[in-house]
PDB file of C-alpha atoms in Angstrom:
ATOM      1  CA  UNK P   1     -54.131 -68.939   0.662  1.00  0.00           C
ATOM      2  CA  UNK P   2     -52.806 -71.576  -2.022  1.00  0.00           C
ATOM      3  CA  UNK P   3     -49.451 -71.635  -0.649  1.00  0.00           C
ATOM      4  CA  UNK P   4     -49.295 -73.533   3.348  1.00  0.00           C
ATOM      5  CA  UNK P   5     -49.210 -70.573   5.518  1.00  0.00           C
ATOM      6  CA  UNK P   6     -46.614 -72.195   7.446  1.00  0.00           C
ATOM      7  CA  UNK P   7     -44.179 -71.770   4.237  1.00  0.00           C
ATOM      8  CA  UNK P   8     -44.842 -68.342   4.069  1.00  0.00           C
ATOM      9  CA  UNK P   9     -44.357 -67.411   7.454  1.00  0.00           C
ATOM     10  CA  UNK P  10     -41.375 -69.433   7.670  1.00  0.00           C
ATOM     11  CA  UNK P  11     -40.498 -67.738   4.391  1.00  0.00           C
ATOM     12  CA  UNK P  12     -41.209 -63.872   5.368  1.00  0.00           C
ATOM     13  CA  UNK P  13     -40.386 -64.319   9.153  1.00  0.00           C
ATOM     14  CA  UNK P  14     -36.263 -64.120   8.785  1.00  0.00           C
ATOM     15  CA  UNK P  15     -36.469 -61.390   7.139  1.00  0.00           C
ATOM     16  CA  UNK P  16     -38.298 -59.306   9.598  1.00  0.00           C
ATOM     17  CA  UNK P  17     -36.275 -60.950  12.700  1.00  0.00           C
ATOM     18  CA  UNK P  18     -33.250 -59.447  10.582  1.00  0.00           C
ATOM     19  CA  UNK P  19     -34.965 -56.283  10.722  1.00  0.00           C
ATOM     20  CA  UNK P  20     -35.896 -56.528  14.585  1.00  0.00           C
ATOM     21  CA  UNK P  21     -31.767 -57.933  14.853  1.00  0.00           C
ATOM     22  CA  UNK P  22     -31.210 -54.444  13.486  1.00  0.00           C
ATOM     23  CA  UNK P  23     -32.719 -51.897  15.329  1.00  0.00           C
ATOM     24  CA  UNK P  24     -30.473 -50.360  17.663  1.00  0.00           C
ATOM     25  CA  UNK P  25     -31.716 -48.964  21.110  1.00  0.00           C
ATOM     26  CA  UNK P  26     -31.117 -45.587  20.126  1.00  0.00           C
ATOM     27  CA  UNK P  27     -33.462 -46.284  17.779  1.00  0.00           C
ATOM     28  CA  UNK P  28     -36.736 -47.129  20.460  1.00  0.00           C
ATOM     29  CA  UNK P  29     -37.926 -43.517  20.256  1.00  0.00           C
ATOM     30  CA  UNK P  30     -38.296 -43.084  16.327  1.00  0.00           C
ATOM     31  CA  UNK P  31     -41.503 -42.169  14.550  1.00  0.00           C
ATOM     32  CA  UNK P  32     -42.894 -45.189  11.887  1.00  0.00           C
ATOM     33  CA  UNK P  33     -45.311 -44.952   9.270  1.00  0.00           C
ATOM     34  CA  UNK P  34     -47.981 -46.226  11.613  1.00  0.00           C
ATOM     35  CA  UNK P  35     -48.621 -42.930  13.127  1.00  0.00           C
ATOM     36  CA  UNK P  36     -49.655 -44.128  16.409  1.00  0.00           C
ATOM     37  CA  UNK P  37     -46.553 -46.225  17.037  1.00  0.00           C
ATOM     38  CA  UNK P  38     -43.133 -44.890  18.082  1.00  0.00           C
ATOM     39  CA  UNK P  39     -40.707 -48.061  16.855  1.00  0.00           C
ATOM     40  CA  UNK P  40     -40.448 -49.424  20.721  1.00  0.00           C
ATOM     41  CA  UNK P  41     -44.158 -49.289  20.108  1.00  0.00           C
ATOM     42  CA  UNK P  42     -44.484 -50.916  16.957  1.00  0.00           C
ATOM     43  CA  UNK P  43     -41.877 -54.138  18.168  1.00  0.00           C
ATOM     44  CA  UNK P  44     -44.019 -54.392  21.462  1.00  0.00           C
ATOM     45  CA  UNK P  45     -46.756 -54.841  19.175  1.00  0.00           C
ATOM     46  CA  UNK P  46     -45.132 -57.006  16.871  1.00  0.00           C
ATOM     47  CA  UNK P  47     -43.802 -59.030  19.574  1.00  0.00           C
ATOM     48  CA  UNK P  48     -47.910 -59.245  21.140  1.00  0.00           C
ATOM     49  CA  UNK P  49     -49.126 -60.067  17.452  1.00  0.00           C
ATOM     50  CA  UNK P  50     -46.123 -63.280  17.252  1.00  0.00           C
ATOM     51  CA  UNK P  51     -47.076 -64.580  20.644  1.00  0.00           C
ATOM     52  CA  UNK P  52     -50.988 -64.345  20.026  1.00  0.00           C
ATOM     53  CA  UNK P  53     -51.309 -65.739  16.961  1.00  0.00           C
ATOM     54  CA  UNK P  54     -48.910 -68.722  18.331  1.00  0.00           C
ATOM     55  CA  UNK P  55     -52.682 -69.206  20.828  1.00  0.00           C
ATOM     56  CA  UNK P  56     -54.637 -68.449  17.635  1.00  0.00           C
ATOM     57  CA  UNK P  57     -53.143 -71.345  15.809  1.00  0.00           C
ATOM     58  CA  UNK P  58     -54.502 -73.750  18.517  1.00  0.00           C
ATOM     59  CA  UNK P  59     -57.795 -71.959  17.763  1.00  0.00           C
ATOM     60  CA  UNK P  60     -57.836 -70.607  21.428  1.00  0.00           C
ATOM     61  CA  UNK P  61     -58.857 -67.143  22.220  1.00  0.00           C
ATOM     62  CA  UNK P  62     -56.317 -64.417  22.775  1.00  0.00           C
ATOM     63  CA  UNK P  63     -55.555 -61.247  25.149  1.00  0.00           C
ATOM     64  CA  UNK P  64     -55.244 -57.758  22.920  1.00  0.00           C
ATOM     65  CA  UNK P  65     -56.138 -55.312  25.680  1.00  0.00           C
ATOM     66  CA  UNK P  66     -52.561 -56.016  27.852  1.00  0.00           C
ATOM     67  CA  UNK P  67     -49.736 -53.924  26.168  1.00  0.00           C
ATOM     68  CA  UNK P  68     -46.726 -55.429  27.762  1.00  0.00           C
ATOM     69  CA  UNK P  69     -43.188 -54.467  27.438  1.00  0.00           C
ATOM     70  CA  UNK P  70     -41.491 -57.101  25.690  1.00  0.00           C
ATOM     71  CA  UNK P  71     -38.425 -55.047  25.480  1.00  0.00           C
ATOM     72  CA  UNK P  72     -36.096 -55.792  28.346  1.00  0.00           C
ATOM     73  CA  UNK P  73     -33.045 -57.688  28.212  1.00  0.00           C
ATOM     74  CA  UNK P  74     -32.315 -60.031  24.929  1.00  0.00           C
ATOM     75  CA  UNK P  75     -35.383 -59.037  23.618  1.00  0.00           C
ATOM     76  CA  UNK P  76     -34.347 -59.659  20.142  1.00  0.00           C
ATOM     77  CA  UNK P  77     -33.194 -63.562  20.524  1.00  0.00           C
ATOM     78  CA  UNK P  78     -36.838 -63.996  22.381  1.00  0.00           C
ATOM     79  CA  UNK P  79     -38.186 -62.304  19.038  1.00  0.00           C
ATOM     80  CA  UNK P  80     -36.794 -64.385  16.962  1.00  0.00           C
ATOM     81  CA  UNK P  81     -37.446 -67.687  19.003  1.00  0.00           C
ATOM     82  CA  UNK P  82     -41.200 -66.848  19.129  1.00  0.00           C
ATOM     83  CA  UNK P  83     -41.167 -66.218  15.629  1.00  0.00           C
ATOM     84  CA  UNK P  84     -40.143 -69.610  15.077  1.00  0.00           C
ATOM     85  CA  UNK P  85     -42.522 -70.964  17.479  1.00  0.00           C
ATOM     86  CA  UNK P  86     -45.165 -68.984  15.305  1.00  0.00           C
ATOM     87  CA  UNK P  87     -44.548 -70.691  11.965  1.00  0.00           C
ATOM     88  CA  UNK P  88     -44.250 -74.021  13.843  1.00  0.00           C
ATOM     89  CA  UNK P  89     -47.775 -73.189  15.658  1.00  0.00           C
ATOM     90  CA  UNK P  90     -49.221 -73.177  12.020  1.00  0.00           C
ATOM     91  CA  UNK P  91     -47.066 -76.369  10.671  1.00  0.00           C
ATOM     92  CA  UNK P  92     -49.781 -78.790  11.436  1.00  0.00           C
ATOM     93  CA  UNK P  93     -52.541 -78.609   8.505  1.00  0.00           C
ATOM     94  CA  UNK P  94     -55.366 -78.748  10.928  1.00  0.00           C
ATOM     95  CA  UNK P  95     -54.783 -74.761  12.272  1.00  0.00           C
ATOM     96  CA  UNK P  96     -56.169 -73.992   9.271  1.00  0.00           C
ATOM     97  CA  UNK P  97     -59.534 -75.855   9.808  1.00  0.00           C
ATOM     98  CA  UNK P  98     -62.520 -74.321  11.159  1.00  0.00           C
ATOM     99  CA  UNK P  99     -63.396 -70.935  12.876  1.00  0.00           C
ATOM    100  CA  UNK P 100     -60.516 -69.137  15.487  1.00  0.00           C
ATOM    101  CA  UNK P 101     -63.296 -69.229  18.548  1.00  0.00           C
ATOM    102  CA  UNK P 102     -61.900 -65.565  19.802  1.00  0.00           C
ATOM    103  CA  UNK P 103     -61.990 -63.729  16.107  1.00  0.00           C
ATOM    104  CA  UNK P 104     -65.368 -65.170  14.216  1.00  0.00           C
ATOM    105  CA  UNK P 105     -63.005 -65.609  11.148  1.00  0.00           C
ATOM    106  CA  UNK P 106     -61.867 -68.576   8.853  1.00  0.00           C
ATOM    107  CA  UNK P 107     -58.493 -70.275  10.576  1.00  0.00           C
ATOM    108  CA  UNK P 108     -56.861 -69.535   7.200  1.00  0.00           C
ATOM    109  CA  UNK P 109     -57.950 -65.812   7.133  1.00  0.00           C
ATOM    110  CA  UNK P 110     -56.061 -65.927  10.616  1.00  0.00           C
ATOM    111  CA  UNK P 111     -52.842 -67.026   9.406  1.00  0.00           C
ATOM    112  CA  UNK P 112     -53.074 -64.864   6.852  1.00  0.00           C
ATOM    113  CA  UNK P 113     -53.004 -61.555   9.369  1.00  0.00           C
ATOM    114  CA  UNK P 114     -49.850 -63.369  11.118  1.00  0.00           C
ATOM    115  CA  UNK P 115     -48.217 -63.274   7.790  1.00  0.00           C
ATOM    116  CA  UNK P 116     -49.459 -59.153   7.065  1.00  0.00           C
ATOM    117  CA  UNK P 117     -48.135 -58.269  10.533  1.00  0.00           C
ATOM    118  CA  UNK P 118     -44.985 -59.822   9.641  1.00  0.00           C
ATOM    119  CA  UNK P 119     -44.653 -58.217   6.735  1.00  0.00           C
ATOM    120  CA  UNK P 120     -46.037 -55.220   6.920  1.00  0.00           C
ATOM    121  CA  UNK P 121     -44.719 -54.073   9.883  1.00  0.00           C
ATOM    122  CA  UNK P 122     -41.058 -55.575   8.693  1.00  0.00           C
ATOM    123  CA  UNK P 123     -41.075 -52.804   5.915  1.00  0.00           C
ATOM    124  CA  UNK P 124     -42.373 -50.056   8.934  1.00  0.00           C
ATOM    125  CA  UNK P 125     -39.518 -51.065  11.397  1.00  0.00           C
ATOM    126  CA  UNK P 126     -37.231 -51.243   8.152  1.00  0.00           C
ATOM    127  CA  UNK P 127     -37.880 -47.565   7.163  1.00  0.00           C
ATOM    128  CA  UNK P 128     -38.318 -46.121   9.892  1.00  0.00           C
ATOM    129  CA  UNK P 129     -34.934 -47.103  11.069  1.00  0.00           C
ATOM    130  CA  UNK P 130     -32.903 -46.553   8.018  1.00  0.00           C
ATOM    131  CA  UNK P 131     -32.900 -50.652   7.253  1.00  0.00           C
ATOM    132  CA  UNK P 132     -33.139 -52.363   3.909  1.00  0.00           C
ATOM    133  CA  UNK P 133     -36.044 -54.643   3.460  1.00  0.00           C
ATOM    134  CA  UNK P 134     -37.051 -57.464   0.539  1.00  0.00           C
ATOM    135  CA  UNK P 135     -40.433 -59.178   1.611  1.00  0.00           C
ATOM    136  CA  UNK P 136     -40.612 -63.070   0.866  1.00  0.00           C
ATOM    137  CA  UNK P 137     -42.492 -62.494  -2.964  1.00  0.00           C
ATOM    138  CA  UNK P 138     -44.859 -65.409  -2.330  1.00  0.00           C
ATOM    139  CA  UNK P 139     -45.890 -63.794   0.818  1.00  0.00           C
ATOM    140  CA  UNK P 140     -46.463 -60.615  -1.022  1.00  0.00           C
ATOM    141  CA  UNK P 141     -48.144 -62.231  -3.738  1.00  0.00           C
ATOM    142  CA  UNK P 142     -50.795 -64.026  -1.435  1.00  0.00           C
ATOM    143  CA  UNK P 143     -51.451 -61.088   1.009  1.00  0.00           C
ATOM    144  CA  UNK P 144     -53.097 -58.913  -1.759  1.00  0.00           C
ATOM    145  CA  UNK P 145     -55.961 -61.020  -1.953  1.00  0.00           C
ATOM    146  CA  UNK P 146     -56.406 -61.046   2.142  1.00  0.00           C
ATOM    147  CA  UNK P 147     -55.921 -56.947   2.128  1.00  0.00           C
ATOM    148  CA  UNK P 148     -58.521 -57.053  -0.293  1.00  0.00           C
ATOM    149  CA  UNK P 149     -60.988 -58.564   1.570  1.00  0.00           C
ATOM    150  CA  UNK P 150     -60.104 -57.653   4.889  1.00  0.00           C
ATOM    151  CA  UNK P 151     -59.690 -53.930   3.281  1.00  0.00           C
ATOM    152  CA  UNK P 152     -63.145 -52.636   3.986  1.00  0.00           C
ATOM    153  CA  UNK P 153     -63.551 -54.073   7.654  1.00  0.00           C
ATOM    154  CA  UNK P 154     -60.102 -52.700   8.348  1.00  0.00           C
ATOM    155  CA  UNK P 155     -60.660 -49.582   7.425  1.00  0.00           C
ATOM    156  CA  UNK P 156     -63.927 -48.768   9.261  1.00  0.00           C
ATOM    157  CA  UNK P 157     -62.032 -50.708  12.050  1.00  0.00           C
ATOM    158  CA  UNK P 158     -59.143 -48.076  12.035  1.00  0.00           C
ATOM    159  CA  UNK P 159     -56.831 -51.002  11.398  1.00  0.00           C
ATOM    160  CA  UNK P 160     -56.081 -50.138   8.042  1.00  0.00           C
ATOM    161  CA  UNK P 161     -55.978 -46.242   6.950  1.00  0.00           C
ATOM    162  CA  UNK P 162     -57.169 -45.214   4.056  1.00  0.00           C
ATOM    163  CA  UNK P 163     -55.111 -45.830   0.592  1.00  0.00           C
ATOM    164  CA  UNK P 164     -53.169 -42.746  -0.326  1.00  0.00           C
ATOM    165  CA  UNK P 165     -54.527 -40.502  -3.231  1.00  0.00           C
ATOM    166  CA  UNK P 166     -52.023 -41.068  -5.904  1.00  0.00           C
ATOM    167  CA  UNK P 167     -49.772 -44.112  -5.101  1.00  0.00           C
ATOM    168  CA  UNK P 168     -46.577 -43.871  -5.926  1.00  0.00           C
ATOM    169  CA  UNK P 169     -44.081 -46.340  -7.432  1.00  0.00           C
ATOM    170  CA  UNK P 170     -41.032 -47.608  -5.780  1.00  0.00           C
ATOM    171  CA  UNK P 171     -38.205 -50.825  -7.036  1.00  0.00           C
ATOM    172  CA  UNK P 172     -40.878 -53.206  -5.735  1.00  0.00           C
ATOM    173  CA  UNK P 173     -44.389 -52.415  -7.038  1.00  0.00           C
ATOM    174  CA  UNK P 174     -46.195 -55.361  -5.700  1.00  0.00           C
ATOM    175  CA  UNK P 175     -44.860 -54.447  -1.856  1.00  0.00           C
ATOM    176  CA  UNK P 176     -45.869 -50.838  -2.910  1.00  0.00           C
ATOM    177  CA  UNK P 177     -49.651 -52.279  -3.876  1.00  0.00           C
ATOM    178  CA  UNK P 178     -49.611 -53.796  -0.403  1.00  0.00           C
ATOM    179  CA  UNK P 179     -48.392 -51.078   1.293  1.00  0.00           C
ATOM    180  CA  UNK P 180     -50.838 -48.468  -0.279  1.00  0.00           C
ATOM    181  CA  UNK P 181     -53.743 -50.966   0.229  1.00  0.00           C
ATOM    182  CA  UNK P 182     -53.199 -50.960   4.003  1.00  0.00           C
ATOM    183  CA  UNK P 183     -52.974 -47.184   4.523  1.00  0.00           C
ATOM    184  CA  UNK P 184     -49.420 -47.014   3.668  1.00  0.00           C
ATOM    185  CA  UNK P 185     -47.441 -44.210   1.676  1.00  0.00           C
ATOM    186  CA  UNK P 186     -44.466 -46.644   0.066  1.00  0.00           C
ATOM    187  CA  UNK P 187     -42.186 -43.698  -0.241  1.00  0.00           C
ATOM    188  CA  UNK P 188     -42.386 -42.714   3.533  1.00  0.00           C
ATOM    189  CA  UNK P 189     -40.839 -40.742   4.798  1.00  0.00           C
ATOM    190  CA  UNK P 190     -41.877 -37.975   2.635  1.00  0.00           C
ATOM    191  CA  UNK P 191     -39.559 -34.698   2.211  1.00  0.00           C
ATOM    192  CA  UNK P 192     -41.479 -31.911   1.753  1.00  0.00           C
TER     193      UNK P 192
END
């Protein structure tokens, strides 16, 4: 990434803590555009991916298997303050050295996933509960590269689905390049 990952989480992160500020409780049992994930789904994972990639910065290895609920009371101030403990966990230029000992990839390839999740998944939560959502453009503009490369990996991974047929354009094209890279339909939900 050419821009300090710390500045673009720091740039993308308020905007998806305004999202997770957002989402009422009535809202928990919603579907998202990640098929698998009902919204209380998709912030528990959120909340796992902010907290894990705070251990990832420090290059030590992390727990995936353990869902926990992160949803109990306040859960949206804790969101937000472990957001901010993400972006400082990546402040110091030396998170970026090296290998991440639990993942086999490049420390910078790492931060870069910290900044898709945010992202990403700040446009899912957005849609999926009637929100309005503008990425941070920088962080758009650097992720394409990543989802490029991680594209292939991710896919046979079942991380990423594949790319819809026939994208189609929205007010944002570069979010809607992102979006369609990682399995995405940018115009979700459909009508039929």
């Amino acid at each position: 990434m050419s821009t300090q990952t710390s500045e673009l989480l720091a740039a993308a992160a308020p905007r998806t803590v305004d999202v997770v500020r957002g989402v009422s409780d009535d809202q928990l049992d919603l579907p998202t555009p990640c098929s698998d994930y009902l919204v209380r789904d998709l912030l528990n994972h959120l909340f796992q991916v902010v907290v894990n990639f705070q251990d990832l910065a420090e290059k030590r290895e992390v727990e995936w298997a353990e869902k926990p609920d992160h949803l109990g009371d306040g859960w949206r101030d804790r969101f937000e303050a472990e957001t901010g403990r993400l972006v400082t966990a990546w402040s110091d230029p030396s998170t970026l050295e090296g290998v991440s000992p639990g993942m086999g990839m490049p420390q910078p390839v790492i931060g870069g996933m910290a900044l898709l999740d945010l992202t990403v998944h700040g446009w899912d939560l957005a849609v999926a509960t009637g929100q309005p959502y503008q990425p941070a453009p920088e962080a758009v503009a650097e992720l394409h590269a990543l989802v490029e490369q991680l594209g292939p990996t991710a896919r046979k991974m079942g991380v990423f689905a594949d790319p819809p047929p026939t994208p189609t354009p929205t007010p944002t094209p570069d979010l809607a390049h992102l979006l369609t890279q990682t399995g995405r339909t940018p115009t979700w939900p459909q009508t039929p």
